[in-house]
Coordinates of C-alpha atoms in Angstrom, one line a residue:
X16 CA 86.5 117.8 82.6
X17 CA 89.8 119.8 83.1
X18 CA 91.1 122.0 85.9
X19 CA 94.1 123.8 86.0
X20 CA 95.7 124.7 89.0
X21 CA 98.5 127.5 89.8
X22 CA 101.4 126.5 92.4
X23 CA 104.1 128.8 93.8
X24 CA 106.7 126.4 94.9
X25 CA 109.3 127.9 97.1
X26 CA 112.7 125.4 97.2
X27 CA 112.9 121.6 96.6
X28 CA 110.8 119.5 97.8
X29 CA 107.5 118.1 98.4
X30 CA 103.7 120.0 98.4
X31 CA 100.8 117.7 99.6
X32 CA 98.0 118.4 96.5
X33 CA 95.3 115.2 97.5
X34 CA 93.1 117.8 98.6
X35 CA 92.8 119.8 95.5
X36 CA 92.8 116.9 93.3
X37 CA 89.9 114.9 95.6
X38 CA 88.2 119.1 95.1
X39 CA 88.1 118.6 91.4
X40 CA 86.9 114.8 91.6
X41 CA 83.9 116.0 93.9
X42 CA 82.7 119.0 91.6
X43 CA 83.1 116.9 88.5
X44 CA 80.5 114.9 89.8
X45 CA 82.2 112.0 88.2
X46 CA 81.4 109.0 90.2
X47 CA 83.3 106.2 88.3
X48 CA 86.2 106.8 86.2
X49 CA 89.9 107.9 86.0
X50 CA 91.7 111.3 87.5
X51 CA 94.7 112.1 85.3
X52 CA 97.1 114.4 86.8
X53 CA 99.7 116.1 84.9
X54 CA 102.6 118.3 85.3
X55 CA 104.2 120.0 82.3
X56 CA 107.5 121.0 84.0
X57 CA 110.9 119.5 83.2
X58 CA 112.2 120.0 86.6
X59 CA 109.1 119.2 88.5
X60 CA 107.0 115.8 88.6
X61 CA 103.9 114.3 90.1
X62 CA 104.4 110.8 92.4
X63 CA 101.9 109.1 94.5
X64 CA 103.7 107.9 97.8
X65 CA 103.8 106.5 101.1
X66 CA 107.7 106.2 101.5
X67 CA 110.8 107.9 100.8
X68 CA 110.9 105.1 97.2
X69 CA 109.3 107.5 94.8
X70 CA 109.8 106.7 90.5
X71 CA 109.5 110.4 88.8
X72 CA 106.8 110.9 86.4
X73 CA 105.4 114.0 84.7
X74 CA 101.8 112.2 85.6
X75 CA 99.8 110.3 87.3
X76 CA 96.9 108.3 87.1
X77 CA 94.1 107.6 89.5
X78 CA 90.9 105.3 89.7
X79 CA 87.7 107.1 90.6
X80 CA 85.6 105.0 92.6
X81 CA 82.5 106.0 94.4
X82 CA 83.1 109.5 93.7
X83 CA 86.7 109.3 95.4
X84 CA 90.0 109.0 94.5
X85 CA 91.2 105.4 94.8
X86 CA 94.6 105.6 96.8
X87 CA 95.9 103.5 99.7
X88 CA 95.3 104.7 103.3
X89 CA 98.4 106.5 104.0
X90 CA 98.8 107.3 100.0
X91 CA 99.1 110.9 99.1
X92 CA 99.3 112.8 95.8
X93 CA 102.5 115.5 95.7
X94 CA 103.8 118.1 93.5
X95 CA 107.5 117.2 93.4
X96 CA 109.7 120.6 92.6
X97 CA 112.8 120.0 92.0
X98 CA 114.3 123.9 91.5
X99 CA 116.4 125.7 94.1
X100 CA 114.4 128.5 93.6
X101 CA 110.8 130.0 93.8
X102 CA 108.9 128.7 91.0
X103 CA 105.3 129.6 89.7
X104 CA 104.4 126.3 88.2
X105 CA 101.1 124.3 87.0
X106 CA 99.5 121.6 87.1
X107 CA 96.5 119.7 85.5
X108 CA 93.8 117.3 86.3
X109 CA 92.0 115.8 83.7
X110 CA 88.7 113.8 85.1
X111 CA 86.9 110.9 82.7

């Protein structure tokens, strides 16, 4: 199953997304399996972090356990801009 979701990021920086990608997980009804989450910007990226170390990838990959993303307890999932400007970007999830 695939969702697309539309962003509109306003500087640098960090936006939380765990929520809409735990959304998509729930309505997939997908119990066990793997969340894919993909961003097809050149100046944007996905990371999954706790800390101010973060690598920069254009996706991420997540285990689907119980119905629910499998991520530490203080992990969350962000939408990494990396323009100066307002941006109206996308992203994808892609649930197995």
């Amino acid at each position: 199953m695939l969702f697309d979701f539309d962003l509109q990021t306003n500087t640098t920086g960090l936006t939380d997304i765990t929520a809409e990608i735990a959304e998509a997980v729930t309505e997939s009804g997908i119990y066990e399996g793997i969340c894919v989450i993909f961003c097809p910007h050149t100046s944007a990226y996905i990371v999954i972090k706790y800390d101010e170390d973060a690598k920069e990838n254009t996706s991420e990959t997540v285990i689907i356990s119980g119905g629910k993303l499998l991520l530490g307890k203080h992990q969350r999932i962000y939408f990494c801009e990396n323009s100066s400007k307002e941006e109206n970007r996308k992203f994808y999830v892609k649930i197995i």
